[in-house]
XYZ file of C-alpha atoms in Angstrom:
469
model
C -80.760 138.775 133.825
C -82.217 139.366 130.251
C -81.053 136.517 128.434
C -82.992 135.135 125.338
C -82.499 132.551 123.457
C -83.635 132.563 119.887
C -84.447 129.237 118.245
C -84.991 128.261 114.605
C -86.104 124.371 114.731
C -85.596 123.303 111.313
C -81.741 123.879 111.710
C -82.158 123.324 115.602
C -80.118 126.221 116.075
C -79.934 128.955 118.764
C -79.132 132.367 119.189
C -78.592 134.865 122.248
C -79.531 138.470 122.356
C -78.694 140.279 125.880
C -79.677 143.433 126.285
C -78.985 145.728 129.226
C -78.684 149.290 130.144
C -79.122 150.272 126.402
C -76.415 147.906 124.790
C -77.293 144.785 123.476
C -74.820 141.349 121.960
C -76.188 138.869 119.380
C -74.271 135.684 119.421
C -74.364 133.308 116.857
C -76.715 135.399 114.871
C -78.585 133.798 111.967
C -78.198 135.061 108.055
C -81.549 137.109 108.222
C -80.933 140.051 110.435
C -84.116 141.942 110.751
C -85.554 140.302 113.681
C -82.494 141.078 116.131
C -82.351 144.650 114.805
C -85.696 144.793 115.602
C -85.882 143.293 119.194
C -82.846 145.519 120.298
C -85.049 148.527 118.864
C -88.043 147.371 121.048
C -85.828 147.713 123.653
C -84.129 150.954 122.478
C -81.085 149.203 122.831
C -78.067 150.036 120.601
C -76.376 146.316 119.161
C -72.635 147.069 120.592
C -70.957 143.517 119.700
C -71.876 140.549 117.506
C -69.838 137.436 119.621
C -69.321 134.194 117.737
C -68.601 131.155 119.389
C -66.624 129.680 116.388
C -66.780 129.283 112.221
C -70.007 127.433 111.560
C -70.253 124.580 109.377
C -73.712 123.908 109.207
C -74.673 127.557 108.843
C -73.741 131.111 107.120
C -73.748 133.495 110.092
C -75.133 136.807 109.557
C -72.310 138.863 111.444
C -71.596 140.646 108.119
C -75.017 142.082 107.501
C -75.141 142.592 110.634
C -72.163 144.307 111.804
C -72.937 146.819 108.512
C -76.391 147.836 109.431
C -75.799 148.249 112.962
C -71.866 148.965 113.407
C -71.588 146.634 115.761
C -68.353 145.083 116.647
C -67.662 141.057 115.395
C -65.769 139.226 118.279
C -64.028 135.672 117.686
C -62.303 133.616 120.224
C -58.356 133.418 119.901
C -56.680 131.649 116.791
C -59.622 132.732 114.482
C -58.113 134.602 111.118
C -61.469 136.232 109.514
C -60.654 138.110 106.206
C -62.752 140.852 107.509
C -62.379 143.087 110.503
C -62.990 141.160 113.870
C -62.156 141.924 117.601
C -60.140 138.619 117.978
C -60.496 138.426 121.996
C -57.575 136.862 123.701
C -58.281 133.989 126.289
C -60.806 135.043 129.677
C -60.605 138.670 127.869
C -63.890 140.942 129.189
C -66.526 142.413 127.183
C -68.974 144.932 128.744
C -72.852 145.230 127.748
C -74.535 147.903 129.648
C -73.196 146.492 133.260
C -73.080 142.962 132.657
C -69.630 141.417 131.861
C -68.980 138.827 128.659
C -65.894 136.666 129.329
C -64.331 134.661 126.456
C -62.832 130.989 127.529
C -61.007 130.004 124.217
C -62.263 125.841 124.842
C -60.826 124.521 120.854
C -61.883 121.056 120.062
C -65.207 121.536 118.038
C -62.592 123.753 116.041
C -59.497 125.500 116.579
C -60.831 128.788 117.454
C -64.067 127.753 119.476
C -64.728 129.921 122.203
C -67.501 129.744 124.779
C -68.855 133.054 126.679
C -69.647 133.624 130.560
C -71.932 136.071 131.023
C -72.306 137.476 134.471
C -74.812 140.200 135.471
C -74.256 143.602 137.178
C -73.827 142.413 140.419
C -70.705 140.521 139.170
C -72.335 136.704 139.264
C -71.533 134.521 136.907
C -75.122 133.567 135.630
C -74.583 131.187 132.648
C -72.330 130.408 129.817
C -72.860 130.337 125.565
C -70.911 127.053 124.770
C -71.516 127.133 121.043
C -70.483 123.678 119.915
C -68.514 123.145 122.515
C -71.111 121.639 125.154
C -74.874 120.722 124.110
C -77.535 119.522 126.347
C -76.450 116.025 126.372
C -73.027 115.709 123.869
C -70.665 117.772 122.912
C -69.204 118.988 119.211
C -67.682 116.776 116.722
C -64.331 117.021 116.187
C -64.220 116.034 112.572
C -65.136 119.097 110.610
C -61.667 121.359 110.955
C -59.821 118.911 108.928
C -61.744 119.809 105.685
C -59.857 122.979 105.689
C -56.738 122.283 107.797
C -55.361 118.714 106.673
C -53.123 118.695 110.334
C -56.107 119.294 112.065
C -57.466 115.618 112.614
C -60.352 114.648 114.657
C -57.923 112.938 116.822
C -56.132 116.330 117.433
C -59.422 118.171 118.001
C -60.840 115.287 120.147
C -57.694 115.641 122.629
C -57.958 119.533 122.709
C -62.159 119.324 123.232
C -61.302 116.323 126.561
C -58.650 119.287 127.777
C -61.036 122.284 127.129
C -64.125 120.678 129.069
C -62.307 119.617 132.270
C -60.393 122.373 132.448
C -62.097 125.258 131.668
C -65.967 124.090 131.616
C -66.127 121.642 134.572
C -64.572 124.108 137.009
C -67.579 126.266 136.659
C -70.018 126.410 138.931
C -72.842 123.768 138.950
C -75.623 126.500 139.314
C -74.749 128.147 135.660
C -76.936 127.777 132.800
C -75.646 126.370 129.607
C -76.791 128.079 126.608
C -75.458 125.556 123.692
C -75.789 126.801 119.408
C -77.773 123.829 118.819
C -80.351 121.055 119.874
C -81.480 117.732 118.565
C -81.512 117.447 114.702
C -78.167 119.220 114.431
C -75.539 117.117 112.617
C -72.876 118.907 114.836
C -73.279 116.604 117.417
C -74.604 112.802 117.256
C -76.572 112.565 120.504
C -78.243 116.366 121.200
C -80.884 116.395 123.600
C -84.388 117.818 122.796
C -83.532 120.274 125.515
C -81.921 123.104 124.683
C -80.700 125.101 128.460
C -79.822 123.272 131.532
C -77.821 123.891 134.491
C -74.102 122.492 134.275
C -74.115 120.756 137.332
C -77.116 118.701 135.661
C -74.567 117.788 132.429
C -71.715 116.980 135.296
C -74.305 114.101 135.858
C -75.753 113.355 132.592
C -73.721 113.836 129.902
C -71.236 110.911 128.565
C -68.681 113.443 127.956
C -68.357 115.475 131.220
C -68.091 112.234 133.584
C -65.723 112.259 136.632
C -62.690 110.420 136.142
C -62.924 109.187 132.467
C -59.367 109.186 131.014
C -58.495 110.633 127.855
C -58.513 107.365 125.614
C -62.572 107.015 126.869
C -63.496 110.401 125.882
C -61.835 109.944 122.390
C -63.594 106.413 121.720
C -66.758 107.512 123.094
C -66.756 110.612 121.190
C -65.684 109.280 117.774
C -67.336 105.690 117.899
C -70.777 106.181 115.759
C -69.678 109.348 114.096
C -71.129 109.754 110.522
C -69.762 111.690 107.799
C -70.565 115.664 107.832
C -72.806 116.916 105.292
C -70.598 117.980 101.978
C -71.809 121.496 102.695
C -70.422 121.915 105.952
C -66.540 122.518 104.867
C -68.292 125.354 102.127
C -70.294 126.731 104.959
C -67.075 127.082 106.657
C -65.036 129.208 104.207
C -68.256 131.482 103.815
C -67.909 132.426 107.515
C -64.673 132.986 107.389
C -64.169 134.756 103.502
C -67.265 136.498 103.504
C -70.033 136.319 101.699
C -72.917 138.329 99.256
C -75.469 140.631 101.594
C -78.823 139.205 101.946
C -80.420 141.677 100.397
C -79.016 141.316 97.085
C -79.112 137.653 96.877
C -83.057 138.137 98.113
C -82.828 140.442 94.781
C -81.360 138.466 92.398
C -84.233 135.766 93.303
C -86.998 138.047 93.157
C -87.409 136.697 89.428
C -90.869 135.334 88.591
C -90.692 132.862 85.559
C -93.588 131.900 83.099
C -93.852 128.513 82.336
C -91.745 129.093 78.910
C -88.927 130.901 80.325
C -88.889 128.564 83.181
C -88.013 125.847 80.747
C -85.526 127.756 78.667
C -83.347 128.791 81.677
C -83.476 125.066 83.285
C -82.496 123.633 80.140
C -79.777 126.627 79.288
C -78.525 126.740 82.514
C -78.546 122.983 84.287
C -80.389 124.679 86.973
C -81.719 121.528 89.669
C -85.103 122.307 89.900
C -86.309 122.571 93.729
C -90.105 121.762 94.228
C -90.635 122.863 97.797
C -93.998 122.039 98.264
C -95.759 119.156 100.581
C -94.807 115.785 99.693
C -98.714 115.187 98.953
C -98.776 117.901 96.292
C -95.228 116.646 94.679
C -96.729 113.125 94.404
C -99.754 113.875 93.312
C -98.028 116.104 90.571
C -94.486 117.454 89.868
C -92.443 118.705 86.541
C -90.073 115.917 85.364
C -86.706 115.895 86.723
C -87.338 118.399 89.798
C -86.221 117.301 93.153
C -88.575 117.293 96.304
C -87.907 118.746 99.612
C -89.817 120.308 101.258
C -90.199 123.183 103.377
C -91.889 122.117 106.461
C -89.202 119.747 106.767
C -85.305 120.259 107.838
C -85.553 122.020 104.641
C -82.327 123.910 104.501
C -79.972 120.897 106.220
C -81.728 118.599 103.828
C -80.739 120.513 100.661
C -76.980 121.167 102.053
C -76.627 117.670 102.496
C -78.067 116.282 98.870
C -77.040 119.413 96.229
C -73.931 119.686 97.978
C -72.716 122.969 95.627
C -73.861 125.768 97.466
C -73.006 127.565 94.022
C -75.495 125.403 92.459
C -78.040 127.484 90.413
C -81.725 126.837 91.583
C -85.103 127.369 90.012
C -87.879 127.456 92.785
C -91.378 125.161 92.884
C -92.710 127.012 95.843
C -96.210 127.745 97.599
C -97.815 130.837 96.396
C -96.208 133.486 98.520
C -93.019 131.469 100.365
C -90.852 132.184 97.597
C -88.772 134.924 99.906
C -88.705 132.358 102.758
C -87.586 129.716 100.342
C -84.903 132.331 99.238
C -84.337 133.142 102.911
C -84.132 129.610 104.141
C -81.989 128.647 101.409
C -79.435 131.435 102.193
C -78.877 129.940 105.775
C -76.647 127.073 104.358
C -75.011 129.246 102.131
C -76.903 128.373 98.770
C -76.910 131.977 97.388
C -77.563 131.469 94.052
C -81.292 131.052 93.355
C -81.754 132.215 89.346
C -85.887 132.208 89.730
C -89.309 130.519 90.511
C -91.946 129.461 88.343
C -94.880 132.237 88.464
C -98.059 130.745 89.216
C -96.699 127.147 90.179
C -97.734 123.981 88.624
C -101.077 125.219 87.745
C -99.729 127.782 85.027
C -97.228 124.786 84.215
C -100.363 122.786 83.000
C -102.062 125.860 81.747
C -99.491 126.262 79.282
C -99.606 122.674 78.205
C -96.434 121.202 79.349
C -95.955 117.599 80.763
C -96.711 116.870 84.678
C -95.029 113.410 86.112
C -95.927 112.047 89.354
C -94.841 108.936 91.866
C -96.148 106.135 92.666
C -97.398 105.546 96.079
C -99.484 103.428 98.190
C -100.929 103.538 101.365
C -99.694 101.446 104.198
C -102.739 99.184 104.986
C -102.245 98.392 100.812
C -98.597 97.560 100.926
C -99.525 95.580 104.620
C -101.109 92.799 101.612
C -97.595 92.813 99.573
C -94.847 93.245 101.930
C -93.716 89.929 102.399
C -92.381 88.860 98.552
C -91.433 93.026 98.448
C -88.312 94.114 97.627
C -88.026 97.089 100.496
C -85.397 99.922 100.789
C -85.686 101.763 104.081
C -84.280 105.655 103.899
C -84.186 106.311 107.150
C -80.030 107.001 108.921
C -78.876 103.725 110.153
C -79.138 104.563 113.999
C -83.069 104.592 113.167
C -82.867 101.659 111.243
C -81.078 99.142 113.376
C -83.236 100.392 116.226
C -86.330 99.542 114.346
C -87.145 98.054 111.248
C -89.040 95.417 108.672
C -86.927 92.314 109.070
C -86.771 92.069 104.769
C -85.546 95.470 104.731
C -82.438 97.167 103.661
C -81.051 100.123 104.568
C -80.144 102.965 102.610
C -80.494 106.255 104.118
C -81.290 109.148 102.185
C -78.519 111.158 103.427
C -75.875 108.595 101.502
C -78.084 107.964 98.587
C -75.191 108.585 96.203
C -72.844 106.252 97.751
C -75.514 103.445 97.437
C -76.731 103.759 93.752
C -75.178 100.115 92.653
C -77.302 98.412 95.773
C -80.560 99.882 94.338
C -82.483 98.266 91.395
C -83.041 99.587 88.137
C -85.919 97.446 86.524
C -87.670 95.404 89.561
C -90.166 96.943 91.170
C -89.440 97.688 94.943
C -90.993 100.066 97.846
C -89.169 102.582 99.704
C -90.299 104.147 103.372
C -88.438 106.357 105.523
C -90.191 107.533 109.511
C -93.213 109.496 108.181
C -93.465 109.886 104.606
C -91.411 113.152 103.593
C -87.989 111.508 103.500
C -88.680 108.992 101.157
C -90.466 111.028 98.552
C -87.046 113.161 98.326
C -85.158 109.886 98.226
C -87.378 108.818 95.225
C -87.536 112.083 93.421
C -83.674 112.552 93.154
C -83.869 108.692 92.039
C -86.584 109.355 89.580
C -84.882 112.318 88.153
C -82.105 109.627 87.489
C -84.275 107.376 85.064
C -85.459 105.310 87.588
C -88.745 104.790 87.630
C -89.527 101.594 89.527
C -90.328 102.648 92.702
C -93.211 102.770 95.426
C -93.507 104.924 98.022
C -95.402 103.832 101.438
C -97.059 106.714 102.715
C -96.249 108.003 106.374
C -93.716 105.816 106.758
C -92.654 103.688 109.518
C -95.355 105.314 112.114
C -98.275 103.923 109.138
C -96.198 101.241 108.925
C -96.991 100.658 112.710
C -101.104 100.287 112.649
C -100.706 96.844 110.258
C -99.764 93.846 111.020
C -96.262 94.231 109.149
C -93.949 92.435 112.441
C -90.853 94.640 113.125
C -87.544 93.474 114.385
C -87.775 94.124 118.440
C -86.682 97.949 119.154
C -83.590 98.834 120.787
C -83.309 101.946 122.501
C -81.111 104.037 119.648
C -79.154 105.125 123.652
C -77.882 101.757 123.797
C -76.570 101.594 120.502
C -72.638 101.906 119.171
């Protein structure tokens, strides 16, 4: 059966293309379109239907771009309300591509209107099933997200329709399917993804916490709520794009396309209260950056990372970026719904200097050097608390980068301290956005808690982050 799975790692997020007999489906398609246009014109295969699994939080789908440059069909799973046309398929209703069948089982509990897909082949077998965030390789989709929108839909709600949805309409299935989930470790729709992203469901009857035999109701609920952190603050924005609409690519890829000399650069930051995004390696930030820009870069979790730390999508951005990645910066951006990039400084921090204006940088050490200071250091560790209790310097505390804001009164202002995250390009965004605050105290240990590793710095004894609630 042609089946592929397209996967983006630095949202750990998949989509499907199926192609046969001429007619091809993209599920869960990303915001940049090209590339599925393209593979269904390698095959000389006409795009017939665009089938989403639910409205994404941590992503901006690109069914509208999509459906308009190919006329292909957008399908949602019963309950959903686009403000746009939409096929809105009604529970177990039957889809044809070429001469396989696409079956939509309406399974709410991620959200409301979550919907996974069987796809069976011409022969009429069922051969595996696009779960969305209903069922990953190893967990299953939080139930937290719908009440940012809907106040009566609590995670509590959600969590009782998800237990229902699984047993029955998932576990029924045959074991011998293949589940084809929307995301794989790294996602924050889910809190314990496996690096896998396909297995068989009989495998998951067996494996996964959520699926096992005989657990009541109350169980699944704890175990599926018990560790949950809050979403990013993009998510619930991310949500209303894919369901409102949103500007074409294209044009917001045009309204970028705005090269800045060092002089303009400055007047539109300063006219506009643009952040300023250096998206360069953490090396290259250190080593030099303008004053006030924020770090993160792109070989990173770029995009999540930004969603979860600007938290405005709206928020107008001038670009830092690598000589030629300004359109994937752009692009990248885009895929968490932050549309509004004003321009990027033309030449980079070279003309920046050229033209005489002022370059800061951060102070950093190596960890063999802070391996001689450590122990009358005040340290902040910035990695997410599952890592941290897990692992860490005994002296330590904990405040993850992701929840920055909600720790500002624990961190100091005037005493010197050192901050470290797992290998050195979370903690220079954690002390950018603190430097661009006024303070200007800190040290960061380069590569993190895997340098941290080759001293002699003792660690508190590691617990398997598994074992952990």
């Amino acid at each position: 059966m042609k089946i592929e799975q397209i996967y983006t790692g630095c949202i750990a997020h998949a989509a499907y293309y199926i192609e046969n007999n001429g007619e091809a489906a993209i599920f869960d398609p990303l915001r940049e379109v090209q590339p599925y246009i393209e593979r269904a014109f390698k095959d000389n295969a006409k795009i017939k239907y665009i089938f989403e699994t639910h409205f994404h939080a941590d992503f901006v789908s690109g069914h509208l771009d999509l459906a308009q440059k190919t006329g292909a069909k957008i399908v949602y799973g019963p309950t959903a309300k686009p403000n746009f046309e939409a096929i809105i398929a009604e529970d177990n209703q039957e889809f044809k591509v070429g001469n396989y069948t696409i079956k939509a089982i309406h399974t709410p509990g991620h959200t409301l209107e979550s919907t996974c897909y069987l796809i069976s082949d011409e022969n009429g077998k069922n051969h595996g099933i696009i779960t969305g965030d209903t069922l990953f390789i190893g967990d299953v989709g939080r139930p937290d997200l719908a009440q940012k929108i809907v106040k009566e839909l609590t995670q509590e709600v959600l969590a009782e329709h998800l237990f229902h949805s699984l047993r029955n309409k998932i576990m029924p299935l045959s074991d011998d399917l293949i589940v084809y989930p929307n995301h794989g470790a790294g996602s924050a729709c889910g809190k314990n993804m496996s690096k896998e992203t396909t297995d068989t469901l009989g495998n998951q009857k067996k494996t996964n916490y959520a699926l096992r035999a005989n657990m009541t109701l109350e169980e699944f609920k704890t175990e599926l709520l018990d560790g949950l952190l809050p979403p990013p603050a993009y998510f619930p924005q991310n949500v209303l794009m894919n369901i409102q609409g949103y500007e074409s690519l294209d044009s917001v890829k045009e309204k970028a396309n705005n090269p800045l000399t060092p002089a303009a650069f400055e007047t539109i930051a300063n006219q506009t209260e643009a952040v300023i995004l250096d998206v360069r390696n953490e090396y290259d930030y250190i080593n030099e950056h303008i004053p006030n820009s924020i770090f993160i870069g792109l070989h990173g979790q770029f995009a999540p990372w930004v969603g979860a730390l600007i938290r405005d999508v709206k928020q107008p951005i001038l670009l830092i970026a690598p000589e030629g990645k300004e359109e994937e910066t752009v692009t990248r951006l885009s895929r968490v719904g932050f549309d509004n990039t004003i321009g990027y400084l033309e030449g980079g921090i070279d003309a920046w200097k050229k033209a005489g204006y002022e370059i800061d940088s951060i102070n950093s050490t190596t960890p063999e050097e802070f391996a001689k200071v450590y122990q009358n250091a005040k340290i902040i560790d910035a990695r997410k608390p599952g890592e941290f209790t897990a692992e860490h310097i005994e002296t330590a505390t904990n405040i993850p980068l992701d929840y920055i804001n909600e720790y500002l009164a624990e961190i100091p202002k005037n005493e010197p301290f050192y901050v470290h995250c797992a290998g050195g390009y979370r903690s220079v965004i954690w002390a950018s956005i603190m430097k661009s605050r006024g303070y200007h105290n800190m040290i960061n240990v380069e590569k993190g808690i895997a340098g941290i590793k080759s001293t002699t710095i003792p660690l508190t004894n590691y617990v398997c982050p598994s074992t952990l609630k």
